[in-house]
Amino acid sequence: MPVLGPKCTNGNKRFMGQSNLGPKCSSDSDMFMGQSNLGPKCSSDSDMFMGQSQLGPKCSSDSDMFMGQSHLGPKCSSDSDMFMGQSLLGPKCSSDSDMFMGQSHLGPKCSSDSDMFMGQSHLGPKCSSDSDMFMGQSHLGPKCSSDMFMGQSHLGPKCSSDSDMFMGQSHLGPKCSSDSDMFVGQSNLGPKCSSDSDMFMGQSHLGPKCSSDSDMFMGQSHLGPKCSSDSDMFMGQSHLGPKCSSDSDMFMGQSHLGPKCSSDSDMFMGQSHLGPKCSSDSDMFMGQSHLGPKCSSDSDMFMGQSHLGPKCSSDSDMFMGQSLLGPKCSSDSDMFMGQSHLGPKCSSDSDMFMGQSHLGPKCSSDSDMFMGQSHLGPKCSSDSDMFMGQSHLGPKCSSDSDMFMGQSHLGPKCSSDSDMFMGQSHLGPKCSSDSDMFMGQSHLGPKCSSDSDMFMGQSHLGPKCSSDSDMFMGQSHLGPKCSSDSDMFMGQSHLGPKCSSDSDMFMGQSHLGPKCSSDSDMFMGQSHLGPKCSSDSDMFMGQSHLGPKCSSDSDMFMGQSHLGPKCSSDSDMFMGQSHLGPKCSSDSDMFMGQSLLGPKCSSDSDMFMGQSLLGPKCSSDSDVFMGQSHLGPKCSSDSDMFMGQSLLGPKCSSDSDMFMGQSHLGPKCSSDSDMFMGQSLLGPKCSSDSDMFMGQSHLGPKCSSDCDQKPLYWPHV
């Protein structure tokens, strides 16, 4: 493993980096954040350490807020009740924690009484067994029992057969109510779902008997074969609603949906070629690309995208759009939501403004409902009880809010009695202990109700969820009994050991569909999927070991790891990943790929962008080259702004103080930069005094001269 900064300063207490950075990083830092082999001697007293793989081998054993990843904190506190991490983190994490959040092999002793636990793979082996609303993942709440269950992995195998509000995912609710009128699910969910539902929302083969009269149906692919031909609120996707109403005024769909959609709709929402006759007077139209060529010029609620509403109202007070939308949008709108150059004169008094970048330069200073981003609402109300925001939003946000949702330093005084609190990091330190609807993260609802039947959240949810689901879809070792006949099964790692062996459209993840169809030409999957996937597909898209025989003639092939061993050798626009296109075109000047792509890619391209072993002959004169691993061995040696990745720019400028790159970039980069940002073998002479250095693998081989320990894989050893 590459080591970064073998001599990095040992006085830096705020260092943030990646892989083998700062072997001697400060032993006193209590906020250190890094990645892999960072700070082998990092402080043993840090109570807020965050890192990744082999970080902080001596990290504090008393930390109750430790967050990390793989082999982090081998001695992490055994008393922490809020630990959040990943793989082999906190081997001694508290066995009594009722709010634990983690991942794989985390908290081997996690609380056996938690009724709200939500985690991932082998988390909470003893998690509580009484939750009726558990939502989680892999081996979480094996005995949970619910009539409202929403989740994943062995969740609610015995979920109520009478639930009328069930929402779930494949293999969930084998007995779900046959009378539900609000069911929302996915693949083979609700085999008995109500045939009269007027609000059904689902996905693929959902609601085989779904109402033929529904006027509010929302679904996806082959949903509602009998869906109402008179629905005025239909929302769907691809081949949905073959008889969808030609008079609908609220239709929302996608591709070839609503061939006869109303020409008078004032609420139409769609996508591509939807509503060829959509109303020219609609004041609520929401769409995308070539939608509503005649959309109302007076709409006050228009929401769209690109070339939508060329005449959109100049007085709209609710307009929502994107790029070139509403050239005359209202200057008085108090509800405007948009993006880039939207509402140059947006109201300065809006109390509901939601936007992005240069929106609402004068946004109201009294808004109690403000939601935004970056420099929005510098004076946002200090009394808001519904505030939702991000970065420097609501510095004075209400201390009594019972609905506060935010991020970072939001609501320092948020209500301690909220029963609906949703947030993140330091939100609701006193959040209600009686909430039955709590949704959140980190220190949220330490005493949240154990009897809630509508609970949606995370950590310690549903310790006793049911174990007999025949439609389960989850993660790692989930669904040992999943259906062996499903031809549309979608899952994740070790899901569906008996999944259908005849599916030609199977989509899944790791060890899914061991017998998936060998003739599929459109197969899409992930890791070890489709061992026999079609060898003739010219459009195959997959992941790791997918399509061992994928087409050798495709010039547009896009895939991932070991895909297309014979992919076209003449493609000049090929885009792929790992071992894709071993013969990809050697003349392409715009080639974009990944790992082992384009061994012969053009040696003259000055704009080449790729990844690992791409463009061994890429241009040596480019001063703006951007690539990845083994790209541009001859890239320009004079660029002071070069940005690349691994083995890029071996001769990049040695004087740049702002250089940003990745692995083997800028071997001569400036030795005095205190703000240098790069990755692997970047800045061999990077400053030895920088206290803000951020990098990755083999960065700063000559950084700080205070190191007394040789790196594991020092290139000059």
CSV table of N, CA and C in Angstrom, one decimal, residues 218-299:
chain,number,residue,atom,x,y,z
A,218,MET,N,-50.1,5.6,-10.0
A,218,MET,CA,-48.7,5.9,-10.3
A,218,MET,C,-47.9,4.7,-10.3
A,219,GLY,N,-47.1,4.4,-11.4
A,219,GLY,CA,-46.4,3.1,-11.4
A,219,GLY,C,-45.2,3.1,-12.3
A,220,GLN,N,-44.9,1.9,-12.7
A,220,GLN,CA,-43.7,1.7,-13.6
A,220,GLN,C,-43.8,0.4,-14.4
A,221,SER,N,-43.5,0.4,-15.6
A,221,SER,CA,-43.4,-0.7,-16.5
A,221,SER,C,-44.5,-1.8,-16.2
A,222,HIS,N,-45.3,-2.0,-17.2
A,222,HIS,CA,-46.4,-3.1,-17.1
A,222,HIS,C,-47.2,-3.0,-15.8
A,223,LEU,N,-47.4,-1.9,-15.3
A,223,LEU,CA,-48.2,-1.7,-14.1
A,223,LEU,C,-49.6,-1.2,-14.5
A,224,GLY,N,-50.6,-1.8,-13.9
A,224,GLY,CA,-52.0,-1.4,-14.2
A,224,GLY,C,-52.4,-1.7,-15.6
A,225,PRO,N,-52.3,-3.0,-16.1
A,225,PRO,CA,-52.7,-3.4,-17.4
A,225,PRO,C,-54.2,-2.9,-17.7
A,226,LYS,N,-54.9,-2.7,-16.7
A,226,LYS,CA,-56.3,-2.3,-16.8
A,226,LYS,C,-56.5,-0.9,-16.2
A,227,CYS,N,-55.4,-0.2,-16.1
A,227,CYS,CA,-55.5,1.1,-15.5
A,227,CYS,C,-56.6,1.9,-16.2
A,228,SER,N,-57.3,2.7,-15.5
A,228,SER,CA,-58.4,3.5,-16.0
A,228,SER,C,-58.1,4.3,-17.2
A,229,SER,N,-59.0,4.3,-18.2
A,229,SER,CA,-58.8,5.1,-19.4
A,229,SER,C,-59.3,6.5,-19.2
A,230,ASP,N,-59.8,6.7,-18.0
A,230,ASP,CA,-60.4,8.1,-17.8
A,230,ASP,C,-59.6,8.8,-16.7
A,231,SER,N,-58.5,8.2,-16.2
A,231,SER,CA,-57.8,8.9,-15.1
A,231,SER,C,-57.3,10.3,-15.5
A,232,ASP,N,-57.5,11.2,-14.6
A,232,ASP,CA,-57.1,12.6,-14.8
A,232,ASP,C,-55.9,12.9,-14.0
A,233,MET,N,-55.4,11.9,-13.3
A,233,MET,CA,-54.2,12.2,-12.4
A,233,MET,C,-53.1,11.1,-12.6
A,234,PHE,N,-53.2,10.3,-13.6
A,234,PHE,CA,-52.3,9.2,-13.8
A,234,PHE,C,-50.8,9.7,-13.9
A,235,MET,N,-50.0,8.9,-13.3
A,235,MET,CA,-48.5,9.2,-13.3
A,235,MET,C,-47.9,7.8,-13.5
A,236,GLY,N,-47.0,7.7,-14.5
A,236,GLY,CA,-46.4,6.4,-14.7
A,236,GLY,C,-45.1,6.4,-15.5
A,237,GLN,N,-44.8,5.3,-16.1
A,237,GLN,CA,-43.6,5.2,-16.8
A,237,GLN,C,-43.6,4.1,-17.9
A,238,SER,N,-43.1,4.3,-19.0
A,238,SER,CA,-43.0,3.3,-20.1
A,238,SER,C,-44.2,2.3,-20.2
A,239,HIS,N,-44.9,2.4,-21.2
A,239,HIS,CA,-46.0,1.4,-21.5
A,239,HIS,C,-47.0,1.4,-20.3
A,240,LEU,N,-47.2,2.4,-19.6
A,240,LEU,CA,-48.1,2.5,-18.5
A,240,LEU,C,-49.4,3.2,-19.0
A,241,GLY,N,-50.5,2.6,-18.7
A,241,GLY,CA,-51.8,3.2,-19.0
A,241,GLY,C,-52.0,3.3,-20.5
A,242,PRO,N,-52.1,2.1,-21.2
A,242,PRO,CA,-52.3,2.0,-22.6
A,242,PRO,C,-53.6,2.7,-23.0
A,243,LYS,N,-54.4,2.9,-22.0
A,243,LYS,CA,-55.7,3.5,-22.2
A,243,LYS,C,-55.8,4.8,-21.4
A,244,CYS,N,-54.7,5.3,-21.0
A,244,CYS,CA,-54.7,6.5,-20.1
A,244,CYS,C,-55.6,7.5,-20.8
A,245,SER,N,-56.3,8.2,-19.9
A,245,SER,CA,-57.2,9.3,-20.3
A,245,SER,C,-56.7,10.3,-21.3
A,246,SER,N,-57.5,10.6,-22.3
A,246,SER,CA,-57.0,11.6,-23.3
A,246,SER,C,-57.4,13.0,-22.8
A,247,ASP,N,-58.1,13.0,-21.6
A,247,ASP,CA,-58.5,14.3,-21.1
A,247,ASP,C,-57.9,14.7,-19.8
A,248,SER,N,-56.9,13.8,-19.4
A,248,SER,CA,-56.3,14.1,-18.1
A,248,SER,C,-55.7,15.5,-18.0
A,249,ASP,N,-55.9,16.2,-16.9
A,249,ASP,CA,-55.4,17.5,-16.7
A,249,ASP,C,-54.2,17.5,-15.7
A,250,MET,N,-53.9,16.3,-15.2
A,250,MET,CA,-52.8,16.2,-14.2
A,250,MET,C,-51.8,15.1,-14.5
A,251,PHE,N,-51.9,14.6,-15.7
A,251,PHE,CA,-51.0,13.5,-16.1
A,251,PHE,C,-49.5,13.8,-16.0
A,252,MET,N,-48.8,12.8,-15.4
A,252,MET,CA,-47.4,12.8,-15.3
A,252,MET,C,-46.8,11.5,-15.7
A,253,GLY,N,-45.8,11.5,-16.6
A,253,GLY,CA,-45.3,10.2,-17.1
A,253,GLY,C,-43.9,10.3,-17.7
A,254,GLN,N,-43.7,9.4,-18.6
A,254,GLN,CA,-42.4,9.3,-19.2
A,254,GLN,C,-42.4,8.5,-20.5
A,255,SER,N,-41.8,8.9,-21.5
A,255,SER,CA,-41.7,8.2,-22.8
A,255,SER,C,-42.9,7.5,-23.2
A,256,HIS,N,-43.5,8.0,-24.3
A,256,HIS,CA,-44.7,7.4,-24.9
A,256,HIS,C,-45.8,7.2,-23.9
A,257,LEU,N,-45.9,8.0,-23.0
A,257,LEU,CA,-47.0,7.9,-22.0
A,257,LEU,C,-48.1,8.9,-22.4
A,258,GLY,N,-49.3,8.5,-22.4
A,258,GLY,CA,-50.4,9.4,-22.7
A,258,GLY,C,-50.4,10.0,-24.1
A,259,PRO,N,-50.4,9.1,-25.1
A,259,PRO,CA,-50.4,9.5,-26.5
A,259,PRO,C,-51.5,10.4,-26.9
A,260,LYS,N,-52.5,10.4,-26.0
A,260,LYS,CA,-53.7,11.2,-26.2
A,260,LYS,C,-53.9,12.2,-25.0
A,261,CYS,N,-52.8,12.4,-24.3
A,261,CYS,CA,-52.9,13.2,-23.1
A,261,CYS,C,-53.6,14.5,-23.5
A,262,SER,N,-54.4,15.0,-22.5
A,262,SER,CA,-55.2,16.2,-22.7
A,262,SER,C,-54.4,17.4,-23.3
A,263,SER,N,-55.0,18.0,-24.2
A,263,SER,CA,-54.4,19.2,-24.8
A,263,SER,C,-54.8,20.5,-24.0
A,264,ASP,N,-55.5,20.2,-23.0
A,264,ASP,CA,-56.0,21.3,-22.2
A,264,ASP,C,-55.5,21.3,-20.7
A,265,SER,N,-54.6,20.3,-20.5
A,265,SER,CA,-54.1,20.1,-19.1
A,265,SER,C,-53.4,21.3,-18.6
A,266,ASP,N,-53.7,21.7,-17.4
A,266,ASP,CA,-53.1,22.8,-16.8
A,266,ASP,C,-52.2,22.4,-15.6
A,267,MET,N,-52.0,21.1,-15.5
A,267,MET,CA,-51.1,20.6,-14.4
A,267,MET,C,-50.2,19.5,-14.9
A,268,PHE,N,-50.1,19.4,-16.2
A,268,PHE,CA,-49.3,18.3,-16.9
A,268,PHE,C,-47.8,18.3,-16.4
A,269,MET,N,-47.3,17.1,-16.1
A,269,MET,CA,-45.9,16.9,-15.8
A,269,MET,C,-45.4,15.7,-16.5
A,270,GLY,N,-44.4,15.8,-17.3
A,270,GLY,CA,-43.9,14.7,-18.1
A,270,GLY,C,-42.5,14.7,-18.5
A,271,GLN,N,-42.2,14.0,-19.5
A,271,GLN,CA,-40.8,13.9,-20.0
A,271,GLN,C,-40.7,13.4,-21.4
A,272,SER,N,-39.9,14.0,-22.2
A,272,SER,CA,-39.7,13.6,-23.6
A,272,SER,C,-40.9,13.1,-24.4
A,273,HIS,N,-41.3,13.9,-25.4
A,273,HIS,CA,-42.4,13.5,-26.2
A,273,HIS,C,-43.7,13.2,-25.5
A,274,LEU,N,-43.9,13.8,-24.4
A,274,LEU,CA,-45.1,13.6,-23.6
A,274,LEU,C,-46.0,14.8,-23.9
A,275,GLY,N,-47.3,14.5,-24.1
A,275,GLY,CA,-48.2,15.6,-24.3
A,275,GLY,C,-48.0,16.4,-25.5
A,276,PRO,N,-48.0,15.8,-26.7
A,276,PRO,CA,-47.7,16.5,-27.9
A,276,PRO,C,-48.8,17.6,-28.1
A,277,LYS,N,-49.8,17.5,-27.4
A,277,LYS,CA,-50.9,18.5,-27.5
A,277,LYS,C,-51.1,19.2,-26.1
A,278,CYS,N,-50.1,19.1,-25.3
A,278,CYS,CA,-50.3,19.6,-24.0
A,278,CYS,C,-50.8,21.0,-24.1
A,279,SER,N,-51.6,21.4,-23.1
A,279,SER,CA,-52.3,22.7,-23.1
A,279,SER,C,-51.3,23.9,-23.3
A,280,SER,N,-51.8,24.8,-24.1
A,280,SER,CA,-51.0,26.0,-24.3
A,280,SER,C,-51.4,27.1,-23.3
A,281,ASP,N,-52.3,26.7,-22.4
A,281,ASP,CA,-52.7,27.6,-21.4
A,281,ASP,C,-52.4,27.1,-19.9
A,282,SER,N,-51.7,26.0,-19.9
A,282,SER,CA,-51.4,25.5,-18.5
A,282,SER,C,-50.6,26.4,-17.7
A,283,ASP,N,-51.1,26.5,-16.4
A,283,ASP,CA,-50.4,27.4,-15.5
A,283,ASP,C,-49.7,26.7,-14.4
A,284,MET,N,-49.7,25.3,-14.6
A,284,MET,CA,-49.1,24.5,-13.5
A,284,MET,C,-48.2,23.4,-14.2
A,285,PHE,N,-47.9,23.6,-15.5
A,285,PHE,CA,-47.1,22.6,-16.2
A,285,PHE,C,-45.7,22.3,-15.6
A,286,MET,N,-45.4,21.1,-15.6
A,286,MET,CA,-44.0,20.7,-15.1
A,286,MET,C,-43.5,19.6,-16.1
A,287,GLY,N,-42.4,19.8,-16.7
A,287,GLY,CA,-41.9,18.8,-17.7
A,287,GLY,C,-40.5,18.9,-18.0
A,288,GLN,N,-40.1,18.4,-19.2
A,288,GLN,CA,-38.7,18.3,-19.6
A,288,GLN,C,-38.6,18.2,-21.1
A,289,SER,N,-37.6,18.9,-21.6
A,289,SER,CA,-37.3,18.8,-23.1
A,289,SER,C,-38.5,18.8,-24.0
A,290,HIS,N,-38.6,19.8,-24.8
A,290,HIS,CA,-39.7,19.8,-25.8
A,290,HIS,C,-41.1,19.6,-25.3
A,291,LEU,N,-41.3,19.9,-24.0
A,291,LEU,CA,-42.6,19.7,-23.4
A,291,LEU,C,-43.3,21.1,-23.4
A,292,GLY,N,-44.5,21.1,-23.8
A,292,GLY,CA,-45.3,22.3,-23.7
A,292,GLY,C,-44.8,23.4,-24.6
A,293,PRO,N,-44.6,23.1,-25.9
A,293,PRO,CA,-44.1,24.2,-26.8
A,293,PRO,C,-45.0,25.4,-26.8
A,294,LYS,N,-46.2,25.2,-26.3
A,294,LYS,CA,-47.1,26.4,-26.2
A,294,LYS,C,-47.5,26.6,-24.7
A,295,CYS,N,-46.7,26.1,-23.8
A,295,CYS,CA,-47.0,26.3,-22.4
A,295,CYS,C,-47.4,27.7,-22.1
A,296,SER,N,-48.3,27.9,-21.2
A,296,SER,CA,-48.9,29.2,-20.9
A,296,SER,C,-47.8,30.2,-20.6
A,297,SER,N,-48.0,31.4,-21.1
A,297,SER,CA,-47.1,32.5,-20.8
A,297,SER,C,-47.4,33.3,-19.6
A,298,ASP,N,-48.5,32.8,-19.0
A,298,ASP,CA,-49.0,33.4,-17.8
A,298,ASP,C,-49.0,32.5,-16.5
A,299,SER,N,-48.4,31.4,-16.7
A,299,SER,CA,-48.3,30.4,-15.6
A,299,SER,C,-47.7,30.9,-14.4
